Amino acid sequence: MNAEIRYARSGEVNVAYQVTGEGPFDLVLVSGFVSHLDHDWEHPSSARLLERLGSFSRLTRFDKRGTGLSDRTVGLPDFETRMDDVRAVMDAAGSERAALFGYSEGGPLAVLFAATYPQRVRALVLYGTYAKRTGPDDEYPWCETAEQRAGYAAAIEREWGVEADLTRMAPNADESFARWWMARARAAASPGSARDLVVMNSQADIRGVLPAVQAPTLVIHRSDDRDARVEEGRYIAEHIPGARFVELPGDTHVPFWEPDDVVDEVEEFLTGLRPTGVGDRVLATILFTDLVGSTDRARALGDHAWADLLARHHQIVRREIGRFGGEEIDNAGDGFLVLFDGPARAIRCALAVRAELQELGLEVRAGVHTGEVERPRGSGPRGIAVHTGARISSEASAGDVLVSATTRDLVAGSGLAFKDRGEFELKGIGQRRLFAATS
């Protein structure tokens, strides 16, 4: 993204902000824990969120003081100071009145701003947020104790360079997202700063402010959010007058991993129009292949001979992909991810690859699944169907071409034969019945 990054002066602090999109109204994104205006564009899923928000609004984003490209050595600012930062950014961006979209820890700040400056907020959207962070009581039993929050702050500091809370924020994210997440976290805050932010946010309790919000409000929450319970989202919606609550499936806390269902709700709420996204979702069959015992074989052959054999493997797989009309998406050393527009072709490709590689003394395992796949412009396929295909492949043994029941049912009458392998518990997916293609 080539849009300029500018700085708003808030007291003695410089707050970095960026404006993108040319929509008919202003939208201010109030980020969660940490952000980085540059890095937020560097993963397709995060860029997808920002591009879609900017497709129907004039989007203003900023790095909160102490994070990202804003001034770092600013101590522990209170909510009043952070509200001043939002106001300073809006003033600098020429935004007199805007919709606010606050996610995670940005939610309480967005609520306070909307209640304090109702004349500047046309609408309020909250995602994956909370009203109280520490000290459960009868009215709000879902938050952590002071001891738990202190332990969490210590863990954040200790693990910031290697994990940065990804398993809590986006537990089903793929490897590319994990790499981006870590780079973004390191750029956005130091371990000590991350700890201090947790400590500061632990003081949040905005329950008394909720009834004072006058703006039309949408509250979105995922049913299995691991950082903020769905009951917390319901509580917020029940206590903001006239608020609408939308519960979405999943356990992802942040909005920038597979963001489309979140943005669909935001766009409809703010514009009155439900997006269709016809070009981005297709029914496809996913094939994962993986060599079995490749490490031992490489050790036995030596580097040069193994490199030659692996090159031959790649040649065979790509030849069969082309013969059966597949699209190579990725390869990671000795495995391939391939997309097909027909399930029978995917299975026949896997069987042909297996037969060809056996003649070279190589054993392959494969997983095949058919489902809806998202294909945003400029990025690879993603969605639960891709994860399911990968999990099926991981359950396969040497020589197996395992397929889901969905795929098996879709190829009825094709002449393909299968053996029922029974029920499998696929990590992060649930139980699925799998079948081995035999011919």
Coordinates of C-alpha atoms in Angstrom, one line a residue:
M1 CA 0.0 0.0 0.0
N2 CA 1.5 3.3 -1.1
A3 CA -0.7 5.7 1.0
E4 CA 1.4 8.0 3.0
I5 CA 1.9 7.5 6.7
R6 CA 1.5 10.8 8.6
Y7 CA 1.8 11.9 12.2
A8 CA -0.8 13.6 14.4
R9 CA 0.4 15.5 17.4
S10 CA -1.4 14.5 20.6
G11 CA 0.1 16.6 23.5
E12 CA 3.8 15.8 23.3
V13 CA 3.4 12.5 21.5
N14 CA 3.4 11.8 17.7
V15 CA 0.8 9.3 16.7
A16 CA 1.2 7.6 13.3
Y17 CA -1.8 7.3 11.1
Q18 CA -2.7 6.3 7.5
V19 CA -5.8 7.0 5.4
T20 CA -6.9 4.7 2.6
G21 CA -10.0 4.2 0.6
E22 CA -12.4 6.8 -0.9
G23 CA -15.7 5.7 0.4
P24 CA -18.6 8.1 1.2
F25 CA -18.1 8.1 4.9
D26 CA -15.2 8.0 7.4
L27 CA -14.3 4.8 9.3
V28 CA -11.7 4.8 12.1
L29 CA -10.2 1.4 13.0
V30 CA -9.2 1.2 16.7
S31 CA -6.9 -1.7 16.8
G32 CA -6.4 -4.3 19.5
F33 CA -3.3 -5.1 21.6
V34 CA -0.6 -3.9 19.1
S35 CA -0.5 -2.8 15.5
H36 CA 2.0 -1.7 12.8
L37 CA 0.8 0.4 9.9
D38 CA 3.4 -1.0 7.5
H39 CA 3.4 -4.7 8.6
D40 CA -0.4 -4.8 8.6
W41 CA -0.3 -4.8 4.8
E42 CA 2.3 -7.5 4.5
H43 CA 0.0 -10.6 4.9
P44 CA -2.7 -11.3 2.3
S45 CA -5.3 -12.0 5.0
S46 CA -4.6 -8.7 6.9
A47 CA -4.4 -6.8 3.7
R48 CA -7.7 -8.3 2.7
L49 CA -9.4 -6.9 5.8
L50 CA -8.0 -3.4 5.2
E51 CA -8.8 -3.4 1.5
R52 CA -12.4 -4.5 2.1
L53 CA -12.9 -1.9 4.8
G54 CA -11.5 0.8 2.4
S55 CA -13.7 -0.4 -0.4
F56 CA -16.8 1.2 1.2
S57 CA -15.3 3.8 3.4
R58 CA -12.5 6.3 3.9
L59 CA -10.5 4.2 6.3
T60 CA -8.3 5.8 9.0
R61 CA -5.9 3.6 11.0
F62 CA -3.4 4.5 13.6
D63 CA -0.8 2.9 15.8
K64 CA -1.6 3.7 19.4
R65 CA 1.0 5.5 21.4
G66 CA 3.8 3.2 22.5
T67 CA 3.3 0.8 19.6
G68 CA 4.1 0.5 15.9
L69 CA 5.3 3.6 14.2
S70 CA 4.1 6.0 17.0
D71 CA 6.3 7.3 19.7
R72 CA 7.4 4.5 22.0
T73 CA 8.6 5.8 25.3
V74 CA 5.3 7.2 26.6
G75 CA 4.7 5.3 29.8
L76 CA 1.4 3.7 30.6
P77 CA -1.3 6.0 29.2
D78 CA -4.8 6.0 30.7
F79 CA -8.0 5.8 28.6
E80 CA -8.5 9.5 28.7
T81 CA -5.1 10.0 27.1
R82 CA -5.8 7.4 24.5
M83 CA -9.1 9.1 23.7
D84 CA -7.2 12.3 23.1
D85 CA -5.1 10.3 20.6
V86 CA -8.2 9.2 18.6
R87 CA -9.5 12.8 18.5
A88 CA -6.1 14.1 17.4
V89 CA -5.9 11.5 14.6
M90 CA -9.4 12.3 13.4
D91 CA -8.6 16.1 13.5
A92 CA -5.4 15.5 11.5
A93 CA -7.2 13.3 9.0
G94 CA -9.9 15.9 8.5
S95 CA -12.6 13.6 9.9
E96 CA -15.3 15.5 11.7
R97 CA -17.6 12.5 12.2
A98 CA -16.8 8.8 11.7
A99 CA -17.9 5.3 12.3
L100 CA -15.6 3.6 14.8
F101 CA -14.6 -0.1 14.6
G102 CA -12.9 -1.3 17.7
Y103 CA -11.6 -4.8 18.1
S104 CA -10.2 -6.6 21.1
E105 CA -8.7 -4.0 23.5
G106 CA -9.7 -1.3 21.0
G107 CA -13.3 -2.0 21.9
P108 CA -13.3 -0.4 25.4
L109 CA -11.5 2.7 23.9
A110 CA -14.1 2.9 21.1
V111 CA -17.0 2.7 23.5
L112 CA -15.5 5.4 25.7
F113 CA -14.9 7.7 22.8
A114 CA -18.5 7.1 21.4
A115 CA -20.0 7.9 24.8
T116 CA -17.8 10.9 25.4
Y117 CA -18.0 12.5 21.9
P118 CA -21.4 11.4 20.5
Q119 CA -21.4 14.2 18.0
R120 CA -18.3 12.7 16.4
V121 CA -19.4 9.1 16.1
R122 CA -22.0 8.1 13.5
A123 CA -21.9 4.4 14.3
L124 CA -20.0 1.9 16.5
V125 CA -18.8 -1.6 15.6
L126 CA -17.2 -3.8 18.2
Y127 CA -15.5 -7.2 17.5
G128 CA -14.1 -9.7 20.0
T129 CA -14.1 -7.3 22.9
Y130 CA -15.0 -7.1 26.5
A131 CA -16.3 -4.7 29.2
K132 CA -14.1 -5.8 32.1
R133 CA -10.7 -7.5 32.1
T134 CA -9.9 -8.3 35.7
G135 CA -11.8 -9.3 38.9
P136 CA -14.8 -11.6 38.1
D137 CA -18.0 -10.9 40.1
D138 CA -21.6 -12.0 40.0
E139 CA -22.5 -9.6 37.3
Y140 CA -19.5 -10.3 35.1
P141 CA -18.0 -13.7 35.9
W142 CA -16.1 -14.3 32.7
C143 CA -12.9 -12.2 33.2
E144 CA -9.7 -13.4 34.8
T145 CA -8.5 -12.9 38.4
A146 CA -5.7 -10.5 39.1
E147 CA -3.4 -13.4 39.6
Q148 CA -4.3 -14.9 36.2
R149 CA -3.7 -11.5 34.5
A150 CA -0.4 -11.1 36.2
G151 CA 0.6 -14.6 35.0
Y152 CA -0.6 -13.8 31.5
A153 CA 1.5 -10.5 31.4
A154 CA 4.6 -12.4 32.5
A155 CA 4.0 -15.1 29.9
I156 CA 3.6 -12.4 27.2
E157 CA 6.9 -10.9 28.1
R158 CA 8.6 -14.3 28.3
E159 CA 7.3 -15.6 25.0
W160 CA 7.0 -12.5 22.9
G161 CA 9.9 -13.4 20.6
V162 CA 8.7 -16.9 19.8
E163 CA 4.9 -17.1 20.2
A164 CA 3.4 -13.6 20.9
D165 CA 0.1 -15.2 22.0
L166 CA -0.8 -16.6 18.6
T167 CA -2.5 -19.7 20.0
R168 CA -4.9 -17.5 21.9
M169 CA -5.4 -15.0 19.1
A170 CA -5.7 -17.2 16.0
P171 CA -5.3 -20.8 16.9
N172 CA -5.9 -22.2 13.4
A173 CA -3.7 -19.8 11.5
D174 CA -1.3 -21.3 8.9
E175 CA 2.5 -21.2 8.9
S176 CA 2.7 -18.1 6.7
F177 CA 0.3 -16.2 9.0
A178 CA 2.4 -17.3 12.0
R179 CA 5.6 -16.0 10.5
W180 CA 3.9 -12.7 9.6
W181 CA 2.4 -12.5 13.1
M182 CA 5.8 -12.8 14.8
A183 CA 7.5 -10.3 12.6
R184 CA 4.6 -7.8 13.2
A185 CA 4.7 -8.4 16.9
R186 CA 8.4 -7.7 17.1
A187 CA 8.1 -4.6 15.0
A188 CA 5.1 -3.3 17.0
A189 CA 6.3 -3.6 20.6
S190 CA 9.2 -4.9 22.7
P191 CA 8.6 -7.7 25.2
G192 CA 8.6 -5.2 28.1
S193 CA 6.2 -2.9 26.3
A194 CA 3.9 -5.8 25.5
R195 CA 3.8 -6.8 29.2
D196 CA 3.1 -3.2 30.2
L197 CA 0.2 -3.0 27.7
V198 CA -1.3 -6.2 29.2
V199 CA -1.0 -4.6 32.7
M200 CA -2.7 -1.4 31.6
N201 CA -5.5 -3.1 29.7
S202 CA -6.1 -5.3 32.8
Q203 CA -7.6 -2.3 34.5
A204 CA -10.4 -1.9 32.0
D205 CA -14.0 -1.8 33.3
I206 CA -16.4 0.1 31.1
R207 CA -19.6 -1.5 32.3
G208 CA -21.0 1.8 33.6
V209 CA -20.3 3.6 30.3
L210 CA -22.2 1.2 28.1
P211 CA -25.7 2.7 28.6
A212 CA -24.3 6.1 27.6
V213 CA -23.5 5.1 24.0
Q214 CA -25.9 6.9 21.7
A215 CA -24.5 5.7 18.3
P216 CA -26.1 2.8 16.4
T217 CA -24.0 -0.2 17.5
L218 CA -23.1 -3.6 16.1
V219 CA -21.4 -6.2 18.4
I220 CA -19.7 -9.2 16.7
H221 CA -18.2 -12.1 18.5
R222 CA -17.1 -15.6 17.6
S223 CA -18.7 -18.4 19.6
D224 CA -15.4 -20.0 20.7
D225 CA -13.2 -16.9 21.1
R226 CA -10.3 -17.9 23.4
D227 CA -9.4 -14.4 24.6
A228 CA -12.9 -12.9 25.2
R229 CA -15.8 -15.1 25.9
V230 CA -18.9 -14.9 23.7
E231 CA -20.9 -14.1 26.8
E232 CA -18.9 -10.9 27.1
G233 CA -20.0 -9.8 23.7
R234 CA -23.6 -10.6 24.6
Y235 CA -23.3 -8.6 27.8
I236 CA -22.0 -5.5 25.9
A237 CA -24.8 -5.7 23.3
E238 CA -27.4 -6.1 26.1
H239 CA -26.2 -3.0 27.9
I240 CA -25.8 -0.6 24.9
P241 CA -29.2 0.8 24.0
G242 CA -30.5 -0.7 20.8
A243 CA -27.3 -2.6 20.0
R244 CA -27.4 -5.5 17.5
F245 CA -25.5 -8.7 18.4
V246 CA -24.1 -11.1 15.8
E247 CA -22.5 -14.4 16.8
L248 CA -20.1 -16.0 14.2
P249 CA -18.7 -19.5 14.3
G250 CA -15.0 -20.1 15.1
D251 CA -12.3 -19.4 17.7
T252 CA -10.3 -16.6 16.1
H253 CA -10.0 -13.5 18.2
V254 CA -8.3 -11.1 15.8
P255 CA -10.3 -9.9 12.7
F256 CA -7.5 -10.2 10.2
W257 CA -7.3 -14.0 9.9
E258 CA -10.0 -15.1 7.4
P259 CA -11.8 -11.7 7.9
D260 CA -14.6 -11.9 5.3
D261 CA -17.5 -13.0 7.5
V262 CA -16.6 -10.2 9.9
V263 CA -16.4 -7.6 7.2
D264 CA -19.6 -8.8 5.6
E265 CA -21.5 -7.9 8.8
V266 CA -19.6 -4.6 9.2
E267 CA -20.4 -3.5 5.6
E268 CA -24.0 -4.4 5.8
F269 CA -24.4 -2.6 9.1
L270 CA -22.7 0.6 7.9
T271 CA -24.0 0.7 4.3
G272 CA -27.2 -1.2 4.4
L273 CA -26.0 -3.5 1.6
R274 CA -25.0 -7.1 2.0
P275 CA -21.8 -7.8 -0.1
T276 CA -22.0 -10.8 -2.4
G277 CA -18.3 -11.6 -3.0
V278 CA -19.2 -13.9 -5.9
G279 CA -15.7 -14.0 -7.4
D280 CA -13.9 -14.8 -4.2
R281 CA -15.6 -18.1 -3.2
V282 CA -15.5 -21.3 -5.3
L283 CA -16.2 -25.0 -4.8
A284 CA -12.9 -26.8 -5.3
T285 CA -11.2 -30.0 -4.5
I286 CA -7.9 -29.8 -2.5
L287 CA -5.2 -32.4 -2.9
F288 CA -2.2 -32.6 -0.5
T289 CA 0.6 -35.0 -1.3
D290 CA 3.6 -35.8 0.9
L291 CA 6.5 -38.2 0.6
V292 CA 6.8 -40.8 3.4
G293 CA 10.2 -41.6 4.9
S294 CA 12.0 -38.9 2.9
T295 CA 14.5 -38.0 5.7
D296 CA 15.7 -41.6 6.0
R297 CA 15.9 -42.0 2.2
A298 CA 17.9 -38.7 1.8
R299 CA 20.3 -39.9 4.5
A300 CA 20.8 -43.2 2.8
L301 CA 21.4 -41.8 -0.7
G302 CA 23.4 -38.7 0.2
D303 CA 22.6 -35.1 -0.8
H304 CA 23.4 -35.2 -4.5
A305 CA 21.5 -38.5 -5.3
W306 CA 18.6 -37.4 -3.1
A307 CA 18.4 -34.0 -4.9
D308 CA 18.3 -35.8 -8.3
L309 CA 15.5 -38.2 -7.0
L310 CA 13.5 -35.3 -5.6
A311 CA 13.8 -33.4 -8.9
R312 CA 12.4 -36.5 -10.6
H313 CA 9.6 -36.6 -8.0
H314 CA 8.7 -33.0 -8.8
Q315 CA 8.7 -33.7 -12.5
I316 CA 6.3 -36.6 -12.2
V317 CA 3.9 -34.8 -9.8
R318 CA 3.8 -31.8 -12.1
R319 CA 3.2 -33.9 -15.2
E320 CA 0.3 -35.6 -13.6
I321 CA -1.1 -32.3 -12.2
G322 CA -1.1 -31.0 -15.8
R323 CA -2.6 -34.2 -17.2
F324 CA -5.6 -34.1 -14.9
G325 CA -6.1 -30.3 -15.1
G326 CA -5.0 -29.3 -11.6
E327 CA -3.5 -26.0 -10.4
E328 CA -0.3 -26.2 -8.4
I329 CA -0.6 -23.8 -5.5
D330 CA 2.4 -24.6 -3.4
N331 CA 5.2 -27.1 -2.8
A332 CA 7.2 -27.5 0.3
G333 CA 10.2 -29.7 -0.4
D334 CA 8.6 -33.1 -0.9
G335 CA 4.9 -32.2 -0.8
F336 CA 2.4 -30.4 -3.0
L337 CA -0.8 -28.5 -2.6
V338 CA -3.0 -28.7 -5.7
L339 CA -6.5 -27.4 -6.5
F340 CA -8.9 -29.1 -8.9
D341 CA -12.3 -28.0 -10.2
G342 CA -13.5 -31.7 -10.1
P343 CA -13.1 -34.2 -7.3
A344 CA -12.7 -37.3 -9.6
R345 CA -9.8 -35.7 -11.4
A346 CA -8.1 -34.9 -8.1
I347 CA -8.4 -38.5 -6.9
R348 CA -7.2 -39.9 -10.2
C349 CA -4.2 -37.6 -10.2
A350 CA -3.3 -38.8 -6.7
L351 CA -3.6 -42.4 -7.7
A352 CA -1.5 -41.8 -10.8
V353 CA 1.2 -40.0 -8.8
R354 CA 1.3 -42.9 -6.3
A355 CA 1.8 -45.5 -9.1
E356 CA 4.5 -43.5 -10.8
L357 CA 6.4 -42.8 -7.7
Q358 CA 6.3 -46.4 -6.5
E359 CA 8.3 -47.3 -9.6
L360 CA 11.0 -45.0 -8.3
G361 CA 10.8 -46.7 -4.9
L362 CA 9.1 -43.7 -3.3
E363 CA 6.0 -43.9 -1.1
V364 CA 3.6 -41.0 -1.1
R365 CA 0.5 -40.3 1.0
A366 CA -2.3 -38.0 -0.1
G367 CA -5.4 -36.3 1.3
V368 CA -8.3 -35.1 -0.8
H369 CA -11.3 -32.9 0.3
T370 CA -13.9 -30.9 -1.5
G371 CA -15.4 -27.7 -0.1
E372 CA -15.8 -23.9 -0.5
V373 CA -12.5 -22.2 -1.0
E374 CA -11.8 -18.4 -0.8
R375 CA -9.6 -17.0 -3.6
P376 CA -9.1 -13.3 -2.9
R377 CA -7.3 -11.4 -5.6
G378 CA -3.6 -11.8 -5.5
S379 CA -3.5 -14.6 -2.8
G380 CA -3.7 -18.3 -2.6
P381 CA -6.7 -20.4 -1.6
R382 CA -7.8 -20.4 2.1
G383 CA -10.6 -21.5 4.3
I384 CA -11.6 -24.4 6.4
A385 CA -11.7 -26.7 3.3
V386 CA -7.9 -26.2 2.9
H387 CA -7.3 -27.0 6.5
T388 CA -9.4 -30.1 6.3
G389 CA -7.5 -31.3 3.3
A390 CA -4.2 -30.9 5.2
R391 CA -5.6 -32.7 8.2
I392 CA -6.8 -35.6 6.1
S393 CA -3.4 -35.9 4.5
S394 CA -1.7 -36.0 7.9
E395 CA -3.9 -39.1 8.8
A396 CA -2.8 -41.0 5.7
S397 CA -0.2 -43.8 5.8
A398 CA 2.3 -44.7 3.2
G399 CA 0.5 -45.4 -0.1
D400 CA -2.8 -44.0 1.1
V401 CA -5.0 -41.7 -0.9
L402 CA -7.5 -40.7 1.8
V403 CA -10.6 -38.7 0.8
S404 CA -13.4 -37.2 2.9
A405 CA -16.9 -38.5 2.8
T406 CA -18.0 -35.3 1.0
T407 CA -15.6 -36.0 -1.8
R408 CA -16.4 -39.7 -2.0
D409 CA -20.1 -38.9 -2.3
L410 CA -19.5 -36.4 -5.1
V411 CA -17.7 -39.0 -7.3
A412 CA -20.5 -41.6 -7.2
G413 CA -20.8 -43.3 -10.6
S414 CA -17.3 -42.4 -11.6
G415 CA -16.0 -45.9 -11.4
L416 CA -13.6 -45.0 -8.5
A417 CA -13.6 -47.5 -5.6
F418 CA -13.0 -46.9 -1.9
K419 CA -12.4 -48.6 1.3
D420 CA -14.1 -47.2 4.5
R421 CA -11.4 -46.3 7.0
G422 CA -13.8 -45.2 9.7
E423 CA -14.0 -42.1 11.9
F424 CA -11.0 -39.8 12.5
E425 CA -10.7 -36.9 14.9
L426 CA -9.1 -34.1 12.8
K427 CA -7.3 -31.5 14.9
G428 CA -9.2 -28.3 14.9
I429 CA -11.9 -29.7 12.5
G430 CA -13.7 -32.4 14.4
Q431 CA -14.7 -36.0 13.5
R432 CA -14.8 -37.0 9.9
R433 CA -15.3 -40.3 8.1
L434 CA -12.5 -41.0 5.7
F435 CA -12.2 -43.4 2.8
A436 CA -9.1 -44.8 1.0
A437 CA -9.3 -44.7 -2.8
T438 CA -8.2 -48.1 -4.2
S439 CA -8.7 -47.6 -7.9

